[in-house]
mmCIF file of C-alpha atoms and ligand atoms in Angstrom:
data_model
loop_
_atom_site.group_PDB
_atom_site.id
_atom_site.type_symbol
_atom_site.label_atom_id
_atom_site.label_comp_id
_atom_site.label_asym_id
_atom_site.label_seq_id
_atom_site.Cartn_x
_atom_site.Cartn_y
_atom_site.Cartn_z
ATOM 1 C CA MET X 545 -32.601 -47.812 -86.176
ATOM 2 C CA ARG X 546 -36.352 -47.583 -85.714
ATOM 3 C CA THR X 547 -37.685 -48.544 -82.275
ATOM 4 C CA TYR X 548 -40.927 -50.500 -81.933
ATOM 5 C CA SER X 549 -42.884 -50.407 -78.682
ATOM 6 C CA TYR X 550 -45.466 -53.033 -77.691
ATOM 7 C CA GLY X 551 -48.454 -50.793 -78.408
ATOM 8 C CA ARG X 552 -49.408 -47.383 -79.747
ATOM 9 C CA GLN X 553 -52.425 -45.358 -80.851
ATOM 10 C CA SER X 554 -53.558 -44.886 -84.468
ATOM 11 C CA ILE X 555 -54.819 -41.320 -84.964
ATOM 12 C CA SER X 556 -56.342 -40.421 -88.342
ATOM 13 C CA GLU X 557 -56.881 -37.015 -89.965
ATOM 14 C CA GLU X 558 -60.623 -37.601 -89.446
ATOM 15 C CA ASP X 559 -60.010 -38.059 -85.678
ATOM 16 C CA VAL X 560 -58.247 -34.680 -85.554
ATOM 17 C CA ILE X 561 -61.070 -32.962 -87.462
ATOM 18 C CA ARG X 562 -63.743 -34.391 -85.115
ATOM 19 C CA VAL X 563 -61.886 -33.252 -81.983
ATOM 20 C CA ASN X 564 -61.368 -29.778 -83.473
ATOM 21 C CA GLU X 565 -65.061 -29.475 -84.334
ATOM 22 C CA THR X 566 -66.019 -30.280 -80.753
ATOM 23 C CA LEU X 567 -63.574 -27.732 -79.338
ATOM 24 C CA ARG X 568 -65.247 -25.047 -81.456
ATOM 25 C CA GLY X 569 -68.748 -26.028 -80.252
ATOM 26 C CA ASP X 570 -70.813 -24.975 -77.230
ATOM 27 C CA PHE X 571 -70.129 -27.946 -74.968
ATOM 28 C CA ILE X 572 -66.686 -29.277 -74.219
ATOM 29 C CA THR X 573 -67.730 -31.450 -71.286
ATOM 30 C CA ALA X 574 -70.908 -33.282 -70.154
ATOM 31 C CA GLY X 575 -72.527 -32.374 -73.485
ATOM 32 C CA PRO X 576 -73.964 -34.173 -76.509
ATOM 33 C CA GLY X 577 -70.561 -35.603 -77.496
ATOM 34 C CA VAL X 578 -70.492 -37.765 -74.379
ATOM 35 C CA ARG X 579 -74.020 -39.057 -75.023
ATOM 36 C CA ALA X 580 -73.215 -39.764 -78.698
ATOM 37 C CA PHE X 581 -70.146 -41.831 -77.731
ATOM 38 C CA GLU X 582 -72.126 -43.729 -75.087
ATOM 39 C CA GLN X 583 -74.890 -44.469 -77.603
ATOM 40 C CA ALA X 584 -72.331 -45.675 -80.165
ATOM 41 C CA ILE X 585 -70.841 -48.074 -77.590
ATOM 42 C CA CYS X 586 -74.362 -49.381 -76.847
ATOM 43 C CA ASP X 587 -75.076 -49.831 -80.567
ATOM 44 C CA TYR X 588 -71.760 -51.621 -81.090
ATOM 45 C CA THR X 589 -71.805 -53.943 -78.056
ATOM 46 C CA GLY X 590 -75.559 -54.482 -77.808
ATOM 47 C CA ALA X 591 -75.713 -53.175 -74.212
ATOM 48 C CA LYS X 592 -78.727 -51.081 -73.159
ATOM 49 C CA TYR X 593 -76.739 -48.505 -71.170
ATOM 50 C CA CYS X 594 -73.256 -47.032 -71.213
ATOM 51 C CA VAL X 595 -71.593 -44.578 -68.805
ATOM 52 C CA ALA X 596 -68.375 -43.023 -70.152
ATOM 53 C CA VAL X 597 -65.847 -41.892 -67.542
ATOM 54 C CA ALA X 598 -62.378 -40.401 -67.066
ATOM 55 C CA ASN X 599 -60.414 -43.690 -67.330
ATOM 56 C CA GLY X 600 -60.734 -47.462 -67.041
ATOM 57 C CA THR X 601 -59.791 -47.435 -63.369
ATOM 58 C CA ALA X 602 -62.660 -45.011 -62.609
ATOM 59 C CA ALA X 603 -64.949 -47.343 -64.596
ATOM 60 C CA LEU X 604 -63.896 -50.274 -62.388
ATOM 61 C CA HIS X 605 -64.295 -48.160 -59.239
ATOM 62 C CA ILE X 606 -67.878 -47.068 -59.972
ATOM 63 C CA ALA X 607 -68.772 -50.591 -61.140
ATOM 64 C CA ALA X 608 -67.484 -52.004 -57.832
ATOM 65 C CA LEU X 609 -69.425 -49.325 -55.908
ATOM 66 C CA ALA X 610 -72.590 -49.986 -57.923
ATOM 67 C CA THR X 611 -72.556 -53.679 -56.874
ATOM 68 C CA GLY X 612 -72.497 -52.466 -53.264
ATOM 69 C CA LEU X 613 -69.057 -53.937 -52.522
ATOM 70 C CA GLY X 614 -67.712 -52.719 -49.197
ATOM 71 C CA PRO X 615 -65.927 -53.683 -45.968
ATOM 72 C CA GLY X 616 -66.435 -57.342 -45.065
ATOM 73 C CA ASP X 617 -67.042 -58.391 -48.698
ATOM 74 C CA GLU X 618 -64.733 -60.298 -51.035
ATOM 75 C CA ALA X 619 -64.399 -60.130 -54.813
ATOM 76 C CA ILE X 620 -62.515 -62.691 -56.891
ATOM 77 C CA THR X 621 -60.222 -61.638 -59.733
ATOM 78 C CA THR X 622 -57.103 -62.815 -61.566
ATOM 79 C CA PRO X 623 -53.470 -62.031 -60.679
ATOM 80 C CA ILE X 624 -52.531 -61.693 -64.383
ATOM 81 C CA THR X 625 -53.983 -58.239 -64.907
ATOM 82 C CA PHE X 626 -53.260 -54.567 -64.478
ATOM 83 C CA LEU X 627 -53.424 -53.399 -60.855
ATOM 84 C CA SER X 628 -56.812 -51.653 -61.261
ATOM 85 C CA SER X 629 -58.818 -54.902 -61.560
ATOM 86 C CA ALA X 630 -57.943 -55.636 -57.917
ATOM 87 C CA ASN X 631 -57.389 -52.067 -56.666
ATOM 88 C CA CYS X 632 -61.036 -51.220 -57.434
ATOM 89 C CA VAL X 633 -62.062 -53.808 -54.825
ATOM 90 C CA ALA X 634 -59.615 -52.394 -52.269
ATOM 91 C CA PHE X 635 -60.939 -48.838 -52.979
ATOM 92 C CA THR X 636 -64.316 -49.916 -51.525
ATOM 93 C CA GLY X 637 -62.821 -51.484 -48.392
ATOM 94 C CA ALA X 638 -63.564 -55.026 -49.636
ATOM 95 C CA ARG X 639 -60.957 -57.791 -49.991
ATOM 96 C CA PRO X 640 -59.614 -58.836 -53.399
ATOM 97 C CA VAL X 641 -59.148 -62.623 -53.682
ATOM 98 C CA PHE X 642 -56.960 -64.061 -56.428
ATOM 99 C CA ALA X 643 -57.896 -67.177 -58.417
ATOM 100 C CA ASP X 644 -55.261 -68.867 -60.593
ATOM 101 C CA ILE X 645 -55.205 -68.865 -64.400
ATOM 102 C CA ASP X 646 -55.628 -71.368 -67.202
ATOM 103 C CA PRO X 647 -52.111 -71.373 -68.719
ATOM 104 C CA ARG X 648 -53.464 -71.912 -72.259
ATOM 105 C CA THR X 649 -55.066 -68.442 -72.312
ATOM 106 C CA ALA X 650 -53.678 -66.793 -69.148
ATOM 107 C CA ASN X 651 -57.342 -66.044 -68.327
ATOM 108 C CA ILE X 652 -58.870 -66.769 -64.918
ATOM 109 C CA ASP X 653 -59.804 -70.452 -64.558
ATOM 110 C CA PRO X 654 -63.521 -70.887 -63.673
ATOM 111 C CA ASP X 655 -62.719 -73.932 -61.495
ATOM 112 C CA GLU X 656 -60.298 -71.782 -59.496
ATOM 113 C CA ILE X 657 -63.026 -69.145 -59.053
ATOM 114 C CA ALA X 658 -65.399 -71.792 -57.641
ATOM 115 C CA ARG X 659 -62.663 -72.958 -55.264
ATOM 116 C CA HIS X 660 -62.249 -69.446 -53.781
ATOM 117 C CA VAL X 661 -65.919 -68.610 -53.154
ATOM 118 C CA THR X 662 -66.725 -68.043 -49.460
ATOM 119 C CA PRO X 663 -69.859 -66.769 -47.695
ATOM 120 C CA ARG X 664 -68.314 -63.276 -47.958
ATOM 121 C CA THR X 665 -67.863 -63.366 -51.754
ATOM 122 C CA LYS X 666 -70.022 -60.767 -53.466
ATOM 123 C CA ALA X 667 -68.545 -60.349 -56.953
ATOM 124 C CA ILE X 668 -66.346 -61.891 -59.630
ATOM 125 C CA ILE X 669 -64.170 -59.663 -61.827
ATOM 126 C CA PRO X 670 -62.931 -61.721 -64.797
ATOM 127 C CA VAL X 671 -60.385 -59.980 -67.050
ATOM 128 C CA HIS X 672 -60.373 -60.721 -70.792
ATOM 129 C CA PHE X 673 -56.596 -60.968 -70.979
ATOM 130 C CA ALA X 674 -54.880 -59.905 -74.220
ATOM 131 C CA GLY X 675 -58.366 -59.384 -75.712
ATOM 132 C CA GLN X 676 -59.568 -62.977 -75.473
ATOM 133 C CA SER X 677 -62.854 -63.400 -73.598
ATOM 134 C CA CYS X 678 -62.948 -65.572 -70.500
ATOM 135 C CA ASP X 679 -65.349 -68.520 -70.528
ATOM 136 C CA MET X 680 -68.285 -66.316 -69.524
ATOM 137 C CA ALA X 681 -71.037 -68.971 -69.624
ATOM 138 C CA ARG X 682 -69.183 -71.009 -66.994
ATOM 139 C CA ILE X 683 -68.435 -67.926 -64.899
ATOM 140 C CA ALA X 684 -72.100 -66.842 -65.073
ATOM 141 C CA GLU X 685 -73.168 -70.326 -63.968
ATOM 142 C CA ILE X 686 -70.932 -70.131 -60.878
ATOM 143 C CA ALA X 687 -72.192 -66.609 -60.136
ATOM 144 C CA HIS X 688 -75.893 -67.435 -60.529
ATOM 145 C CA ALA X 689 -75.656 -70.540 -58.351
ATOM 146 C CA ARG X 690 -74.235 -68.411 -55.518
ATOM 147 C CA GLY X 691 -75.951 -65.054 -56.103
ATOM 148 C CA LEU X 692 -72.738 -63.219 -57.083
ATOM 149 C CA ARG X 693 -72.352 -60.133 -59.267
ATOM 150 C CA VAL X 694 -70.089 -60.279 -62.329
ATOM 151 C CA ILE X 695 -68.067 -57.286 -63.593
ATOM 152 C CA GLU X 696 -66.143 -58.034 -66.800
ATOM 153 C CA ASP X 697 -62.861 -56.156 -67.082
ATOM 154 C CA GLY X 698 -62.872 -55.704 -70.863
ATOM 155 C CA ALA X 699 -60.055 -53.111 -70.886
ATOM 156 C CA HIS X 700 -58.246 -55.297 -73.464
ATOM 157 C CA ALA X 701 -61.310 -56.559 -75.250
ATOM 158 C CA ILE X 702 -63.396 -53.938 -77.041
ATOM 159 C CA GLY X 703 -64.172 -55.478 -80.441
ATOM 160 C CA SER X 704 -63.870 -59.055 -79.179
ATOM 161 C CA ASP X 705 -66.592 -61.676 -79.484
ATOM 162 C CA TYR X 706 -67.568 -64.439 -77.084
ATOM 163 C CA LEU X 707 -69.724 -67.072 -78.816
ATOM 164 C CA ASP X 708 -72.244 -64.946 -80.753
ATOM 165 C CA THR X 709 -72.051 -61.928 -78.406
ATOM 166 C CA LYS X 710 -69.838 -58.855 -78.319
ATOM 167 C CA VAL X 711 -67.812 -58.262 -75.158
ATOM 168 C CA GLY X 712 -69.635 -55.388 -73.446
ATOM 169 C CA GLY X 713 -73.114 -56.681 -74.302
ATOM 170 C CA CYS X 714 -73.283 -58.118 -70.751
ATOM 171 C CA ARG X 715 -75.224 -61.246 -71.763
ATOM 172 C CA PHE X 716 -73.304 -63.160 -69.052
ATOM 173 C CA SER X 717 -72.563 -60.373 -66.559
ATOM 174 C CA ASP X 718 -73.955 -57.362 -64.718
ATOM 175 C CA MET X 719 -71.468 -54.858 -66.118
ATOM 176 C CA THR X 720 -68.458 -54.616 -68.435
ATOM 177 C CA ILE X 721 -65.747 -51.971 -68.246
ATOM 178 C CA PHE X 722 -63.503 -50.653 -71.022
ATOM 179 C CA SER X 723 -60.355 -48.497 -71.026
ATOM 180 C CA PHE X 724 -59.461 -46.047 -73.789
ATOM 181 C CA HIS X 725 -55.829 -45.457 -72.816
ATOM 182 C CA PRO X 726 -53.617 -44.968 -75.921
ATOM 183 C CA VAL X 727 -52.189 -48.514 -75.790
ATOM 184 C CA LYS X 728 -55.695 -50.012 -75.871
ATOM 185 C CA THR X 729 -57.605 -50.806 -79.091
ATOM 186 C CA ILE X 730 -59.458 -47.488 -79.329
ATOM 187 C CA THR X 731 -58.403 -44.370 -77.466
ATOM 188 C CA THR X 732 -59.736 -41.128 -76.026
ATOM 189 C CA GLY X 733 -56.330 -40.182 -74.560
ATOM 190 C CA GLU X 734 -57.525 -41.126 -71.094
ATOM 191 C CA GLY X 735 -60.985 -42.603 -70.816
ATOM 192 C CA GLY X 736 -63.171 -45.521 -69.923
ATOM 193 C CA ALA X 737 -66.746 -46.753 -69.890
ATOM 194 C CA VAL X 738 -69.110 -49.124 -68.110
ATOM 195 C CA THR X 739 -71.886 -50.950 -69.974
ATOM 196 C CA THR X 740 -74.905 -52.653 -68.376
ATOM 197 C CA ASN X 741 -78.436 -53.795 -69.196
ATOM 198 C CA ASP X 742 -79.769 -52.988 -65.698
ATOM 199 C CA PRO X 743 -81.515 -49.587 -65.304
ATOM 200 C CA GLU X 744 -80.826 -49.464 -61.552
ATOM 201 C CA LEU X 745 -77.123 -50.114 -61.993
ATOM 202 C CA HIS X 746 -77.118 -47.482 -64.742
ATOM 203 C CA ALA X 747 -78.622 -44.863 -62.400
ATOM 204 C CA ARG X 748 -76.064 -45.688 -59.684
ATOM 205 C CA LEU X 749 -73.153 -45.558 -62.165
ATOM 206 C CA CYS X 750 -74.281 -42.100 -63.361
ATOM 207 C CA ALA X 751 -74.488 -40.890 -59.759
ATOM 208 C CA PHE X 752 -71.054 -42.233 -58.771
ATOM 209 C CA ARG X 753 -69.558 -40.539 -61.857
ATOM 210 C CA SER X 754 -70.794 -37.171 -60.619
ATOM 211 C CA HIS X 755 -70.449 -36.727 -56.834
ATOM 212 C CA GLY X 756 -73.246 -39.186 -55.930
ATOM 213 C CA THR X 757 -75.880 -36.769 -57.178
ATOM 214 C CA HIS X 758 -79.252 -37.724 -58.664
ATOM 215 C CA LYS X 759 -81.490 -35.389 -60.620
ATOM 216 C CA ASP X 760 -84.688 -37.311 -61.289
ATOM 217 C CA GLY X 761 -88.474 -36.876 -61.081
ATOM 218 C CA GLU X 762 -89.531 -33.262 -60.539
ATOM 219 C CA MET X 763 -85.935 -32.183 -59.964
ATOM 220 C CA ALA X 764 -85.190 -32.612 -63.672
ATOM 221 C CA ASP X 765 -86.643 -29.203 -64.661
ATOM 222 C CA THR X 766 -85.209 -27.225 -61.734
ATOM 223 C CA TRP X 767 -81.928 -26.331 -60.042
ATOM 224 C CA GLU X 768 -82.438 -29.183 -57.580
ATOM 225 C CA TYR X 769 -80.348 -32.307 -57.179
ATOM 226 C CA GLU X 770 -79.941 -34.773 -54.386
ATOM 227 C CA MET X 771 -76.729 -36.362 -53.128
ATOM 228 C CA ARG X 772 -77.682 -39.860 -51.944
ATOM 229 C CA GLU X 773 -74.239 -41.453 -51.647
ATOM 230 C CA LEU X 774 -70.602 -40.402 -51.774
ATOM 231 C CA GLY X 775 -69.461 -40.108 -55.385
ATOM 232 C CA TYR X 776 -66.595 -38.649 -57.403
ATOM 233 C CA ASN X 777 -65.907 -36.443 -60.395
ATOM 234 C CA TYR X 778 -65.078 -39.134 -62.933
ATOM 235 C CA ARG X 779 -66.523 -37.308 -65.971
ATOM 236 C CA ILE X 780 -64.968 -37.446 -69.432
ATOM 237 C CA THR X 781 -64.925 -34.466 -71.821
ATOM 238 C CA ASP X 782 -66.838 -34.072 -75.087
ATOM 239 C CA PHE X 783 -63.650 -33.664 -77.123
ATOM 240 C CA GLN X 784 -62.294 -36.941 -75.754
ATOM 241 C CA CYS X 785 -65.590 -38.599 -76.670
ATOM 242 C CA ALA X 786 -65.401 -37.077 -80.175
ATOM 243 C CA LEU X 787 -62.078 -38.881 -80.568
ATOM 244 C CA GLY X 788 -63.561 -42.093 -79.150
ATOM 245 C CA LEU X 789 -66.553 -41.969 -81.513
ATOM 246 C CA SER X 790 -64.296 -41.409 -84.507
ATOM 247 C CA GLN X 791 -62.004 -44.277 -83.400
ATOM 248 C CA LEU X 792 -64.945 -46.622 -82.830
ATOM 249 C CA ARG X 793 -65.875 -46.209 -86.521
ATOM 250 C CA ARG X 794 -62.591 -47.948 -87.426
ATOM 251 C CA ILE X 795 -62.777 -50.767 -84.891
ATOM 252 C CA GLU X 796 -63.445 -53.559 -87.389
ATOM 253 C CA ALA X 797 -60.401 -52.515 -89.445
ATOM 254 C CA PHE X 798 -58.316 -52.388 -86.245
ATOM 255 C CA LYS X 799 -59.535 -55.865 -85.332
ATOM 256 C CA ARG X 800 -58.777 -57.308 -88.782
ATOM 257 C CA ARG X 801 -55.215 -55.979 -88.712
ATOM 258 C CA ARG X 802 -54.605 -57.049 -85.107
ATOM 259 C CA ARG X 803 -55.713 -60.597 -85.950
ATOM 260 C CA GLU X 804 -53.513 -60.623 -89.081
ATOM 261 C CA ILE X 805 -50.492 -59.619 -86.992
ATOM 262 C CA VAL X 806 -51.192 -62.371 -84.434
ATOM 263 C CA ALA X 807 -51.513 -64.940 -87.248
ATOM 264 C CA PHE X 808 -48.207 -63.707 -88.747
ATOM 265 C CA TYR X 809 -46.355 -64.045 -85.439
ATOM 266 C CA ASN X 810 -47.892 -67.477 -84.772
ATOM 267 C CA GLU X 811 -46.702 -68.662 -88.166
ATOM 268 C CA HIS X 812 -43.266 -67.032 -88.371
ATOM 269 C CA LEU X 813 -41.945 -67.063 -84.807
ATOM 270 C CA GLY X 814 -42.664 -70.619 -83.738
ATOM 271 C CA LEU X 815 -42.535 -69.581 -80.064
ATOM 272 C CA PRO X 816 -44.945 -70.617 -77.288
ATOM 273 C CA HIS X 817 -47.897 -68.202 -77.268
ATOM 274 C CA LEU X 818 -51.489 -68.050 -76.034
ATOM 275 C CA GLU X 819 -54.112 -70.348 -77.540
ATOM 276 C CA GLU X 820 -57.416 -69.031 -78.848
ATOM 277 C CA MET X 821 -60.386 -71.008 -77.543
ATOM 278 C CA PRO X 822 -63.224 -72.127 -79.875
ATOM 279 C CA PHE X 823 -65.717 -69.721 -78.205
ATOM 280 C CA SER X 824 -63.471 -66.701 -78.893
ATOM 281 C CA ASN X 825 -63.069 -64.321 -81.798
ATOM 282 C CA ALA X 826 -60.720 -61.849 -80.149
ATOM 283 C CA CYS X 827 -59.738 -58.347 -81.096
ATOM 284 C CA PHE X 828 -56.250 -59.033 -79.741
ATOM 285 C CA HIS X 829 -54.707 -56.332 -77.566
ATOM 286 C CA LEU X 830 -51.429 -58.075 -76.657
ATOM 287 C CA TYR X 831 -49.160 -60.716 -78.157
ATOM 288 C CA PRO X 832 -47.266 -62.290 -75.261
ATOM 289 C CA ILE X 833 -44.659 -64.946 -76.024
ATOM 290 C CA LEU X 834 -42.982 -67.215 -73.499
ATOM 291 C CA VAL X 835 -39.177 -67.162 -73.427
ATOM 292 C CA GLU X 836 -36.519 -68.692 -71.223
ATOM 293 C CA ASN X 837 -34.332 -66.208 -69.370
ATOM 294 C CA ARG X 838 -36.773 -63.377 -69.925
ATOM 295 C CA ARG X 839 -34.610 -60.709 -68.227
ATOM 296 C CA ALA X 840 -31.689 -61.262 -70.629
ATOM 297 C CA PHE X 841 -34.098 -61.375 -73.578
ATOM 298 C CA TYR X 842 -35.680 -58.074 -72.473
ATOM 299 C CA PHE X 843 -32.330 -56.233 -72.441
ATOM 300 C CA ARG X 844 -31.141 -57.769 -75.730
ATOM 301 C CA ALA X 845 -34.458 -56.748 -77.325
ATOM 302 C CA ARG X 846 -34.034 -53.209 -76.028
ATOM 303 C CA GLU X 847 -30.567 -53.036 -77.621
ATOM 304 C CA ALA X 848 -32.188 -54.257 -80.849
ATOM 305 C CA GLY X 849 -34.776 -51.435 -80.847
ATOM 306 C CA LEU X 850 -37.694 -53.406 -79.394
ATOM 307 C CA SER X 851 -39.254 -51.662 -76.409
ATOM 308 C CA LEU X 852 -41.242 -54.574 -74.980
ATOM 309 C CA GLN X 853 -43.352 -54.897 -71.842
ATOM 310 C CA VAL X 854 -44.242 -57.644 -69.369
ATOM 311 C CA HIS X 855 -47.964 -58.249 -68.785
ATOM 312 C CA TYR X 856 -48.193 -58.626 -65.816
ATOM 313 C CA ILE X 857 -46.405 -58.926 -62.489
ATOM 314 C CA PRO X 858 -48.941 -61.094 -60.594
ATOM 315 C CA VAL X 859 -50.915 -58.612 -58.498
ATOM 316 C CA HIS X 860 -50.992 -60.798 -55.359
ATOM 317 C CA THR X 861 -47.163 -60.609 -55.184
ATOM 318 C CA GLN X 862 -47.162 -56.788 -54.900
ATOM 319 C CA PRO X 863 -46.005 -55.474 -51.506
ATOM 320 C CA PHE X 864 -49.287 -53.631 -50.882
ATOM 321 C CA TYR X 865 -51.311 -56.838 -51.310
ATOM 322 C CA ARG X 866 -48.912 -58.937 -49.237
ATOM 323 C CA GLU X 867 -48.977 -56.400 -46.407
ATOM 324 C CA ARG X 868 -52.650 -55.402 -46.462
ATOM 325 C CA PHE X 869 -54.294 -58.690 -47.438
ATOM 326 C CA GLY X 870 -51.702 -61.329 -46.483
ATOM 327 C CA THR X 871 -51.301 -62.728 -50.015
ATOM 328 C CA ARG X 872 -48.100 -64.643 -50.693
ATOM 329 C CA VAL X 873 -45.801 -65.731 -53.480
ATOM 330 C CA GLY X 874 -46.955 -69.307 -54.129
ATOM 331 C CA ASP X 875 -50.707 -68.518 -53.874
ATOM 332 C CA CYS X 876 -51.209 -68.768 -57.667
ATOM 333 C CA PRO X 877 -48.467 -71.049 -59.031
ATOM 334 C CA LYS X 878 -49.700 -71.104 -62.641
ATOM 335 C CA ALA X 879 -49.854 -67.308 -62.814
ATOM 336 C CA GLU X 880 -46.388 -67.052 -61.285
ATOM 337 C CA ALA X 881 -44.935 -69.601 -63.749
ATOM 338 C CA TYR X 882 -46.530 -67.668 -66.637
ATOM 339 C CA TYR X 883 -45.078 -64.399 -65.351
ATOM 340 C CA GLU X 884 -41.541 -65.848 -65.214
ATOM 341 C CA ARG X 885 -41.463 -66.257 -69.019
ATOM 342 C CA CYS X 886 -43.991 -63.844 -70.589
ATOM 343 C CA ILE X 887 -43.129 -60.764 -72.655
ATOM 344 C CA SER X 888 -45.362 -58.867 -75.099
ATOM 345 C CA LEU X 889 -44.303 -58.118 -78.691
ATOM 346 C CA PRO X 890 -45.395 -55.065 -80.714
ATOM 347 C CA LEU X 891 -49.074 -55.293 -81.673
ATOM 348 C CA TYR X 892 -50.883 -52.320 -83.176
ATOM 349 C CA PRO X 893 -52.680 -51.740 -86.490
ATOM 350 C CA SER X 894 -50.185 -49.359 -88.116
ATOM 351 C CA LEU X 895 -47.456 -52.050 -88.233
ATOM 352 C CA THR X 896 -46.818 -52.904 -91.890
ATOM 353 C CA ASP X 897 -45.862 -56.315 -93.269
ATOM 354 C CA GLU X 898 -42.281 -55.005 -93.603
ATOM 355 C CA ASP X 899 -42.331 -53.965 -89.929
ATOM 356 C CA LEU X 900 -43.521 -57.438 -88.926
ATOM 357 C CA ALA X 901 -40.784 -59.193 -90.912
ATOM 358 C CA GLU X 902 -38.226 -56.865 -89.308
ATOM 359 C CA ILE X 903 -39.616 -57.477 -85.781
ATOM 360 C CA VAL X 904 -39.555 -61.265 -86.301
ATOM 361 C CA ARG X 905 -35.941 -61.027 -87.495
ATOM 362 C CA ARG X 906 -34.953 -58.999 -84.423
ATOM 363 C CA VAL X 907 -36.825 -61.245 -81.955
ATOM 364 C CA LYS X 908 -35.147 -64.360 -83.348
ATOM 365 C CA GLY X 909 -31.784 -62.641 -83.067
ATOM 366 C CA CYS X 910 -32.373 -61.960 -79.365
ATOM 367 C CA LEU X 911 -33.388 -65.479 -78.321
HETATM 368 C C1 PLP Q 437 -55.545 -50.503 -68.839
HETATM 369 C C2 PLP Q 437 -56.261 -51.416 -67.909
HETATM 370 C C3 PLP Q 437 -57.080 -50.950 -66.865
HETATM 371 C C4 PLP Q 437 -57.125 -49.517 -66.435
HETATM 372 O O1 PLP Q 437 -57.449 -48.616 -67.387
HETATM 373 P P1 PLP Q 437 -56.946 -47.081 -67.288
HETATM 374 O O2 PLP Q 437 -57.752 -46.437 -68.359
HETATM 375 O O3 PLP Q 437 -55.482 -47.077 -67.555
HETATM 376 O O4 PLP Q 437 -57.290 -46.585 -65.936
HETATM 377 C C5 PLP Q 437 -57.812 -51.871 -66.142
HETATM 378 N N1 PLP Q 437 -57.728 -53.185 -66.379
HETATM 379 C C6 PLP Q 437 -56.920 -53.681 -67.341
HETATM 380 C C7 PLP Q 437 -56.873 -55.147 -67.552
HETATM 381 C C8 PLP Q 437 -56.153 -52.808 -68.115
HETATM 382 O O5 PLP Q 437 -55.320 -53.301 -69.050
#
């Protein structure tokens, strides 16, 4: 029996050729392949600047550092996300604060953000869960009124639209981050990127990617560089970027197929699922359903050749957060209720119509 997992990469022959070409060239890291991928992300999203890095977590880390987050500051994010959206705040010594979700979308609820703002709040990190954009106009309004920075965690959302803008264009934020892990919509193996329209943030992001070093003005033509803050080695290689560039060329086809699969599940499963808001045209990354007795369903599905995943254990309930930041079970009741029932079905472009019919048959048999 064939096993289906919840996500997987789609690698074409063209992808393989592009990576091979780069490996035979002069630069395999920090070369023209990185700049070409960054430029392609700018062209696609409409952002002015892009900084490609080693992974999505590194992208979040340098974005948090670029806002100046540090000890004594707070940043508000959602509990229904991968750990990195909150960990990046903790990396800087600041405090992550969790605002509850809107159960229709499982995205952070703007009213809950407003409720958690304090004089220490410096940033908001909305996560476009499952690929659907948060209500960015409302989040930007809250941020502007209080002088807060906004970092969009778009790890799920490359290819998605919010109103008439592409996620990553940063019309309603300071920065957006992407992840190119193999389960995400396009992949570089490991990889990530930050987009911004702000030249100063761009310069800081570049420095944090490479040890905190700057090489500007008269230094550009010499051996000189200056380390002005503590940075990291978060660089990505040219052959990873060659893969990313080749993948990005197929993003509209990926999006079309991902939306077809979501429409098929909505029609043929008849199970509670996320709603798509009128402002959204999502390149869906996940298809979570809500089931009763999720644990039993998970094991029955595994027996039936469906290797599913739960997205996500609410971050504020993790032992590290309870111990370090005093968060508690009960802090975000809507997120916790969502978590009790959610489980993500297979969603990736290489699933055929026959695969989908088979998956629906198996899911119904496990209920
Ligand atoms: C995958 C993911 C990340 C982290 O990306 P990596 O490339 O795995 O480091 C961050 N945020 C969200 C919401 C993610 O799904």
